[in-house]
PDB file of C-alpha atoms in Angstrom:
ATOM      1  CA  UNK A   1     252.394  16.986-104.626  1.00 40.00           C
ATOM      2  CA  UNK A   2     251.882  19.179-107.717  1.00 46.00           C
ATOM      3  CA  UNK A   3     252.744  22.980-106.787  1.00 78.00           C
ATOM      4  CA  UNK A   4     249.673  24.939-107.878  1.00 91.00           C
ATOM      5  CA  UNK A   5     250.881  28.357-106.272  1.00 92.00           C
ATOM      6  CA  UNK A   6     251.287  29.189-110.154  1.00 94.00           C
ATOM      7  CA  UNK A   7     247.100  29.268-110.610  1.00 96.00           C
ATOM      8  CA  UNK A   8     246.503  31.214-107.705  1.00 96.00           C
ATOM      9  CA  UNK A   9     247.199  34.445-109.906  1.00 94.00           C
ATOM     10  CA  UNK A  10     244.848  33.101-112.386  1.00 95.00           C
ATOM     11  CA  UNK A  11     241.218  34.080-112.708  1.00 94.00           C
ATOM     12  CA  UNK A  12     238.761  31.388-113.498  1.00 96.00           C
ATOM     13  CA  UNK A  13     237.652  33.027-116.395  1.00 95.00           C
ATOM     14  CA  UNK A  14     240.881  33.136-117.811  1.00 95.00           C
ATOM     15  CA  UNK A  15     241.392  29.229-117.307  1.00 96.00           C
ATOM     16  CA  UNK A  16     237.628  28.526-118.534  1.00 97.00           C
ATOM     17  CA  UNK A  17     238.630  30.166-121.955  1.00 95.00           C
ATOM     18  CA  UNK A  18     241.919  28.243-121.807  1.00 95.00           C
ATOM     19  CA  UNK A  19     240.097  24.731-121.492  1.00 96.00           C
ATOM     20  CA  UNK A  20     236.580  24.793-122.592  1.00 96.00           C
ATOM     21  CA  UNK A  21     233.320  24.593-121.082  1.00 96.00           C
ATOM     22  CA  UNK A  22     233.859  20.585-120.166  1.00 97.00           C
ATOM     23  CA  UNK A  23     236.228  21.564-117.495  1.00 98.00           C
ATOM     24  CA  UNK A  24     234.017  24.123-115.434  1.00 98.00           C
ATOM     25  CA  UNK A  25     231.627  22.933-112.677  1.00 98.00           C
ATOM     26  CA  UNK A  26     228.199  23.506-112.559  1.00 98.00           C
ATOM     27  CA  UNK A  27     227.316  27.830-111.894  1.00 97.00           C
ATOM     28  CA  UNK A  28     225.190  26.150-108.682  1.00 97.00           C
ATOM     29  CA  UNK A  29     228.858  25.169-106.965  1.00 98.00           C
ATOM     30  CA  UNK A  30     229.278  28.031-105.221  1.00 97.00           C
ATOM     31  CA  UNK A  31     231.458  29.498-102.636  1.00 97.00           C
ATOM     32  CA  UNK A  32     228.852  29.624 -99.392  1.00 97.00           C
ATOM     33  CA  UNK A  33     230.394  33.081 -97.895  1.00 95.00           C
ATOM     34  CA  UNK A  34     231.540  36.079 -99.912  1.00 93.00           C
ATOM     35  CA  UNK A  35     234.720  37.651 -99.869  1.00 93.00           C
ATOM     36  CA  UNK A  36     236.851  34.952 -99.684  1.00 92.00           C
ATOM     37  CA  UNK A  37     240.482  34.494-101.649  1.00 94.00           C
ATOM     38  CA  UNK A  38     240.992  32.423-104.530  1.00 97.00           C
ATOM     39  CA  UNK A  39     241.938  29.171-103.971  1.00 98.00           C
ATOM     40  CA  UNK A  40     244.022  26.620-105.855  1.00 98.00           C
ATOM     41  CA  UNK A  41     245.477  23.363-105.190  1.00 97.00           C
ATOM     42  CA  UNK A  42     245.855  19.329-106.404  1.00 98.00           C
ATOM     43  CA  UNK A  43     242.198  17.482-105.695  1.00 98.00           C
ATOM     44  CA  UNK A  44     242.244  14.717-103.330  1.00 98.00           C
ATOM     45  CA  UNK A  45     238.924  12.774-104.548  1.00 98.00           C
ATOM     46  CA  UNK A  46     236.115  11.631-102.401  1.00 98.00           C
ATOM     47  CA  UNK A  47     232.912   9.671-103.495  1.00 97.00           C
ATOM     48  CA  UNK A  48     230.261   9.329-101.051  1.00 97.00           C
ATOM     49  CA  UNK A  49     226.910   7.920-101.591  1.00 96.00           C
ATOM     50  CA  UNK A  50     223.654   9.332-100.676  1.00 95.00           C
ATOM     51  CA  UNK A  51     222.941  10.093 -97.267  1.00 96.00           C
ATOM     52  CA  UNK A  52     226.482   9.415 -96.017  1.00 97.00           C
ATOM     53  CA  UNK A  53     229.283  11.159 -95.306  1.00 98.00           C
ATOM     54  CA  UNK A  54     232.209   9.115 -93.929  1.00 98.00           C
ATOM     55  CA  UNK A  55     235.056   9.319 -96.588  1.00 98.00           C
ATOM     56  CA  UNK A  56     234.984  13.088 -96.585  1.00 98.00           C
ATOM     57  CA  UNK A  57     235.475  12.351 -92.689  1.00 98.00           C
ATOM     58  CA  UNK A  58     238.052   9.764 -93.379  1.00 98.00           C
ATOM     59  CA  UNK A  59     239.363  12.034 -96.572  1.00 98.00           C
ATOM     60  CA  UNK A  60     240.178  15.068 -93.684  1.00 98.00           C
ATOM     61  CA  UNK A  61     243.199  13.134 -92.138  1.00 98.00           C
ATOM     62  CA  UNK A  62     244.583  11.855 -94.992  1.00 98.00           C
ATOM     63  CA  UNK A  63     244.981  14.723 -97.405  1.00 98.00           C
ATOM     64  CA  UNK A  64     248.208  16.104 -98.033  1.00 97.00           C
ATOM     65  CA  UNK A  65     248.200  20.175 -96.670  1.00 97.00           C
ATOM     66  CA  UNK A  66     247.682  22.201-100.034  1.00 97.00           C
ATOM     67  CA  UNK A  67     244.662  19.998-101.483  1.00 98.00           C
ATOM     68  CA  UNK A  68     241.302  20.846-102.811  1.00 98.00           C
ATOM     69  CA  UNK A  69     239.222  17.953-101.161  1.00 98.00           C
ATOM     70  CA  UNK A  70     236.864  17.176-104.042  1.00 98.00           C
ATOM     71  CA  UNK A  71     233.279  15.892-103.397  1.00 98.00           C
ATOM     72  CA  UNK A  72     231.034  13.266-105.472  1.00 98.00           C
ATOM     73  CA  UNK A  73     227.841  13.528-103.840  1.00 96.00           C
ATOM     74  CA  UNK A  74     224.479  15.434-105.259  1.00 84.00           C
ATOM     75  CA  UNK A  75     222.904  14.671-102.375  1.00 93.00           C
ATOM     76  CA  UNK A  76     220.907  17.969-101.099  1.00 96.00           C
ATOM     77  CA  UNK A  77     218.776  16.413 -98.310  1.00 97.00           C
ATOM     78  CA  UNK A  78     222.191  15.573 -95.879  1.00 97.00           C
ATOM     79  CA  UNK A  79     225.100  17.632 -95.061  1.00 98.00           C
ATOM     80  CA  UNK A  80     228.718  16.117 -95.669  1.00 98.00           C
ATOM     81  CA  UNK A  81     230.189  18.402 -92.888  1.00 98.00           C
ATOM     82  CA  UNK A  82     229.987  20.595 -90.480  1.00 97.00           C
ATOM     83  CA  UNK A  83     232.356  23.271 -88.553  1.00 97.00           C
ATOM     84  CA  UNK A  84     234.566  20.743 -86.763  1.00 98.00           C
ATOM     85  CA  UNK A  85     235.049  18.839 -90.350  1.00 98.00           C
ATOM     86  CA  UNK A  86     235.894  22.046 -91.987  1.00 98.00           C
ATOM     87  CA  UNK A  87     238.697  23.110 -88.429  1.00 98.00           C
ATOM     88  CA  UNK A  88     240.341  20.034 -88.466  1.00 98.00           C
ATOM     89  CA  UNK A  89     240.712  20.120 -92.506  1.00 98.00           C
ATOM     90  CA  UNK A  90     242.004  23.532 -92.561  1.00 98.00           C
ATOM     91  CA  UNK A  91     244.343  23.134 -89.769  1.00 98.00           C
ATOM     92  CA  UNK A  92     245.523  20.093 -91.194  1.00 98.00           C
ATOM     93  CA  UNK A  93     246.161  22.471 -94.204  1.00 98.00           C
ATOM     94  CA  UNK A  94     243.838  21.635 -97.090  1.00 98.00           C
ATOM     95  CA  UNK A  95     243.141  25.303 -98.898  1.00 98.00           C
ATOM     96  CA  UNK A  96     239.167  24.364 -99.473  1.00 98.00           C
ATOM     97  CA  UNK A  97     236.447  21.772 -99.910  1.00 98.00           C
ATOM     98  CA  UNK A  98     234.634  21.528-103.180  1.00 98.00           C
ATOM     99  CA  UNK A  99     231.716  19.583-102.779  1.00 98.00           C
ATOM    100  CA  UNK A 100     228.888  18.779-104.998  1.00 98.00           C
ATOM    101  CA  UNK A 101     226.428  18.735-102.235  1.00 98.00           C
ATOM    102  CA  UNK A 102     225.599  20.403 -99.051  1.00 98.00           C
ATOM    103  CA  UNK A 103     227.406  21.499 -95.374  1.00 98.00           C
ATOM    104  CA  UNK A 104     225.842  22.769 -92.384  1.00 98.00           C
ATOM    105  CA  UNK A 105     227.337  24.726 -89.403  1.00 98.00           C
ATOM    106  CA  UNK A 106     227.611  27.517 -91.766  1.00 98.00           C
ATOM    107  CA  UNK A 107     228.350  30.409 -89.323  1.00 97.00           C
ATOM    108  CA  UNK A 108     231.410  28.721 -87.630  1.00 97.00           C
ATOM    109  CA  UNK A 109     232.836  27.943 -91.552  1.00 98.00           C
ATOM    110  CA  UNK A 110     232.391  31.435 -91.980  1.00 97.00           C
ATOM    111  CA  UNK A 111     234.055  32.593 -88.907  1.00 97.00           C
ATOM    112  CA  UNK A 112     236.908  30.749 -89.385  1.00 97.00           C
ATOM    113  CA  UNK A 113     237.668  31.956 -92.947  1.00 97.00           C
ATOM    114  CA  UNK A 114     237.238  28.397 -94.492  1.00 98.00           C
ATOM    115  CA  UNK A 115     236.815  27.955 -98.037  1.00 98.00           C
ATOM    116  CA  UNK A 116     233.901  25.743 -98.734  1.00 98.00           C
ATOM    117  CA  UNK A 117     232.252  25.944-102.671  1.00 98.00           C
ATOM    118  CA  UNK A 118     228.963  23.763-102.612  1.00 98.00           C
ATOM    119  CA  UNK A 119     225.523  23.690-103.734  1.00 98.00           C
ATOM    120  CA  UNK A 120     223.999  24.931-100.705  1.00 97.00           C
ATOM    121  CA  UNK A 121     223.737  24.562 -96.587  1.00 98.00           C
ATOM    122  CA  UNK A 122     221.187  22.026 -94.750  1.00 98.00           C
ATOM    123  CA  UNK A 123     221.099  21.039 -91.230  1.00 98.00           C
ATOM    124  CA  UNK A 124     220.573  17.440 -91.298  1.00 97.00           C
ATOM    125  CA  UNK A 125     223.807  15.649 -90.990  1.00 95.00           C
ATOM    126  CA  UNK A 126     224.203  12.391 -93.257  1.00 95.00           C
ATOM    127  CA  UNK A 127     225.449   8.738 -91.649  1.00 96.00           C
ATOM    128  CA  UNK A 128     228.788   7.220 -91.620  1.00 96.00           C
ATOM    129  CA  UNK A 129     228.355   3.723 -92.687  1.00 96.00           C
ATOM    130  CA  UNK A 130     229.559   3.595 -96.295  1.00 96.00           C
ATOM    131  CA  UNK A 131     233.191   2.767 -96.897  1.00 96.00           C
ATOM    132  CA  UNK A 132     234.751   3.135-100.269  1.00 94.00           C
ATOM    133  CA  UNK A 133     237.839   3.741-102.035  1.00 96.00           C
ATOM    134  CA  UNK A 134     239.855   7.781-101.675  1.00 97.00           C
ATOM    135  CA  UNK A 135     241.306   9.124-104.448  1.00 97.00           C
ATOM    136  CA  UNK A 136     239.276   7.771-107.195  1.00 97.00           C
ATOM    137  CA  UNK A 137     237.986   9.291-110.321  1.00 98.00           C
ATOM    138  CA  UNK A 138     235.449  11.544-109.507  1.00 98.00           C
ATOM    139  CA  UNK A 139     231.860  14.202-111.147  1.00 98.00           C
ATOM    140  CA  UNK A 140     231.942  16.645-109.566  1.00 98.00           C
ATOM    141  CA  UNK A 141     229.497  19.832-110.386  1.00 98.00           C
ATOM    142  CA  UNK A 142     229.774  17.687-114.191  1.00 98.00           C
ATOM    143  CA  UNK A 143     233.106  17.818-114.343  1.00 98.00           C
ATOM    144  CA  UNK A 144     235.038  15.114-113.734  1.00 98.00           C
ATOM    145  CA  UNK A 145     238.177  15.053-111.431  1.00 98.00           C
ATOM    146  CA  UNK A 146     241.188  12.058-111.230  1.00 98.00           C
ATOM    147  CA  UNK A 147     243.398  12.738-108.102  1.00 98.00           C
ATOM    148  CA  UNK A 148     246.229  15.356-108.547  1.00 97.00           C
ATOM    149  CA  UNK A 149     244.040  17.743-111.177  1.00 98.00           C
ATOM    150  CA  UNK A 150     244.648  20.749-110.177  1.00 98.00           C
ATOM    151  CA  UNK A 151     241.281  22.546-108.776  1.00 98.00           C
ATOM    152  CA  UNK A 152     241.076  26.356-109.018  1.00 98.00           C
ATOM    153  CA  UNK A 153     238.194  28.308-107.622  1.00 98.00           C
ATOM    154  CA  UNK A 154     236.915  32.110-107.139  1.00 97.00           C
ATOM    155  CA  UNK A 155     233.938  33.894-106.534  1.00 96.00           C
ATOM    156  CA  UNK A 156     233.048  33.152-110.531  1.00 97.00           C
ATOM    157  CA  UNK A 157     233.381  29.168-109.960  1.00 97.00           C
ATOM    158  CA  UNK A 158     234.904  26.515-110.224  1.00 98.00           C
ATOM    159  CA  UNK A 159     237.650  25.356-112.701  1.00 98.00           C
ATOM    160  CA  UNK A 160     239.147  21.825-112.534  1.00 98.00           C
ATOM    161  CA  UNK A 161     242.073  21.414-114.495  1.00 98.00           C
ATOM    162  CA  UNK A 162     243.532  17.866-115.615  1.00 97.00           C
ATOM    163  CA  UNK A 163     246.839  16.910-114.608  1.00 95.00           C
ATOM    164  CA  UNK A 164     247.921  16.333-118.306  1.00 95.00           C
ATOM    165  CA  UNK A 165     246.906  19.745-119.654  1.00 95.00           C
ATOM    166  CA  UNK A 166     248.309  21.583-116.820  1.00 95.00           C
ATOM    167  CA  UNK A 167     251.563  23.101-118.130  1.00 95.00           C
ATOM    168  CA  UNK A 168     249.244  24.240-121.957  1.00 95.00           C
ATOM    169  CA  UNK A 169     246.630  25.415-119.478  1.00 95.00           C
ATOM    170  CA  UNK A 170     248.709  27.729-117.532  1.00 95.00           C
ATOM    171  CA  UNK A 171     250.643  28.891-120.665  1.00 95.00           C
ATOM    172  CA  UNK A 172     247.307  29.717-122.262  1.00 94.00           C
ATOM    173  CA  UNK A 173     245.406  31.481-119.690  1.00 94.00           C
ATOM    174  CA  UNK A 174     248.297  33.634-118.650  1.00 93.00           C
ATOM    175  CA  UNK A 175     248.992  34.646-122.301  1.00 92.00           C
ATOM    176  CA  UNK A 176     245.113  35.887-122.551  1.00 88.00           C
ATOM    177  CA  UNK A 177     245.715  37.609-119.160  1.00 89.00           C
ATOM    178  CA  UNK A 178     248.330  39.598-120.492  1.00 90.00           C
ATOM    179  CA  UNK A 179     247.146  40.424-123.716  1.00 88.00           C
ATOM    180  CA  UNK A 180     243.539  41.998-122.164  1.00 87.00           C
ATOM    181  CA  UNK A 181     245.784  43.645-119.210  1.00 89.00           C
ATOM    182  CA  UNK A 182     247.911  45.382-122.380  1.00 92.00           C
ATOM    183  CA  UNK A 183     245.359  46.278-123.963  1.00 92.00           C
ATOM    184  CA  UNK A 184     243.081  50.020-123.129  1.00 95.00           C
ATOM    185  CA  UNK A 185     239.598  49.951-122.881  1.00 95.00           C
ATOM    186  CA  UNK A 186     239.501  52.636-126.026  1.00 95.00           C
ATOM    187  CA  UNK A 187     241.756  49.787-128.383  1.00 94.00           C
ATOM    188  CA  UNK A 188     238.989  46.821-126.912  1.00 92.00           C
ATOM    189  CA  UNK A 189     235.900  48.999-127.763  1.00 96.00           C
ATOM    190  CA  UNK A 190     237.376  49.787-130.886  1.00 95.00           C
ATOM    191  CA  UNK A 191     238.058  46.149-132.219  1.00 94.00           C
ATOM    192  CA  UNK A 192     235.066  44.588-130.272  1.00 95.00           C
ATOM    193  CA  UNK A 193     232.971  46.723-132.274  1.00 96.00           C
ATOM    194  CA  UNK A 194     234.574  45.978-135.084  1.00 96.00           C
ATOM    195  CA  UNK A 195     234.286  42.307-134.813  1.00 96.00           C
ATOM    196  CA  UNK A 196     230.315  42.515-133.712  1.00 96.00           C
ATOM    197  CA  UNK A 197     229.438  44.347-136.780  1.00 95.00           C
ATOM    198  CA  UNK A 198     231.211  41.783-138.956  1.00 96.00           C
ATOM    199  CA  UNK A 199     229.333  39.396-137.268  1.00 96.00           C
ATOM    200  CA  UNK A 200     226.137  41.303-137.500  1.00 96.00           C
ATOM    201  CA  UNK A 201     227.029  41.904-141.240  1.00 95.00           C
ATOM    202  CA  UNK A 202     227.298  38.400-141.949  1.00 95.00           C
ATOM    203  CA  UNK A 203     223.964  37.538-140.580  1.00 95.00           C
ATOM    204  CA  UNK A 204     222.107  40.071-142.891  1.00 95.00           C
ATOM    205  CA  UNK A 205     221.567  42.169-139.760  1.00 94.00           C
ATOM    206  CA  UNK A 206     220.854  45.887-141.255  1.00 87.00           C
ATOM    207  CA  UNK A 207     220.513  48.779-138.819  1.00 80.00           C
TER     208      UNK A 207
END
């Protein structure tokens, strides 16, 4: 398994700047109770089709402990899990579900201090007739996912970062940490101001 421990010091804005706008998910993936940590960790993948949830079911006992289980779903009307889903997955010792789609049982994912970032919570479970394929290529939120990215999420969102750009990635967005955590607040007003009234001057902005 790829170690991801390294992002876990990373904010997601700092890896969004690092990688572009193609590799953040959609603002409306959100994590479903506040004040949780940030999580990071290799994406096992999970398709399921609409109305059905059994290979996030299936996905929960074969993920190794460390993964982001990643959901293709964007179905709102059915949940894809509920609070025994989410125990057995996080005693099993997957850090968090990312899920482009719905839960239910909130309370009892809250209580138990699972990390769950999804479009919303509904009641109404889904079936479990559709089998398919784990650890396929996956959209997720927009983004797409291949098994192993490495999946980093906060209270801003959701960051999925590809396997291949993993090491440039990290270099990037710790480089940009360090530089703003160098630099006072008096030496950023200073040269933001600088660079927004170049910008305004350009533009033929006068005032």
């Amino acid at each position: 398994m790829n170690d991801a421990t390294a992002f876990l010091s990373l904010p997601t804005p700092a890896l969004a700047d690092a990688l572009g706008a193609a590799q953040v998910m959609d603002f409306r993936i959100r994590p479903l109770w506040p004040g949780g940590p940030r999580v990071a960790g290799p994406a096992f993948t999970v398709r399921c089709p609409r109305g059905d949830n059994l290979m996030l079911h299936a996905a929960i006992h074969r993920a190794e402990p460390g993964s982001v289980i990643v959901v293709e779903s964007g179905d709102l009307d059915h949940a894809l899990a509920g609070g025994n889903v989410c125990a057995v997955a996080q005693r099993r010792g997957v850090v968090a579900f990312v899920a482009d789609g719905v839960i239910r049982d909130l309370a009892e994912v809250r209580e138990m201090g699972f990390p769950v970032y999804a479009r919303g919570v509904i009641p109404i479970p889904g079936d479990k007739k559709a089998v398919a394929p784990l650890g396929g290529e996956v959209r997720c939120g927009g983004v797409v996912v291949a098994a192993g990215d490495i999946v980093v999420a906060d209270e801003e969102g959701v960051v999925a970062v590809p396997a291949a750009r993993r090491e440039k990635a990290l270099t990037a967005a710790r480089a940009k940490q360090e530089k703003e955590a160098a630099q006072s607040l008096d030496a950023w007003e200073e040269a933001h101001r600088a660079r927004i009234d170049g910008l305004l001057a350009a533009g033929g902005y006068e005032g």
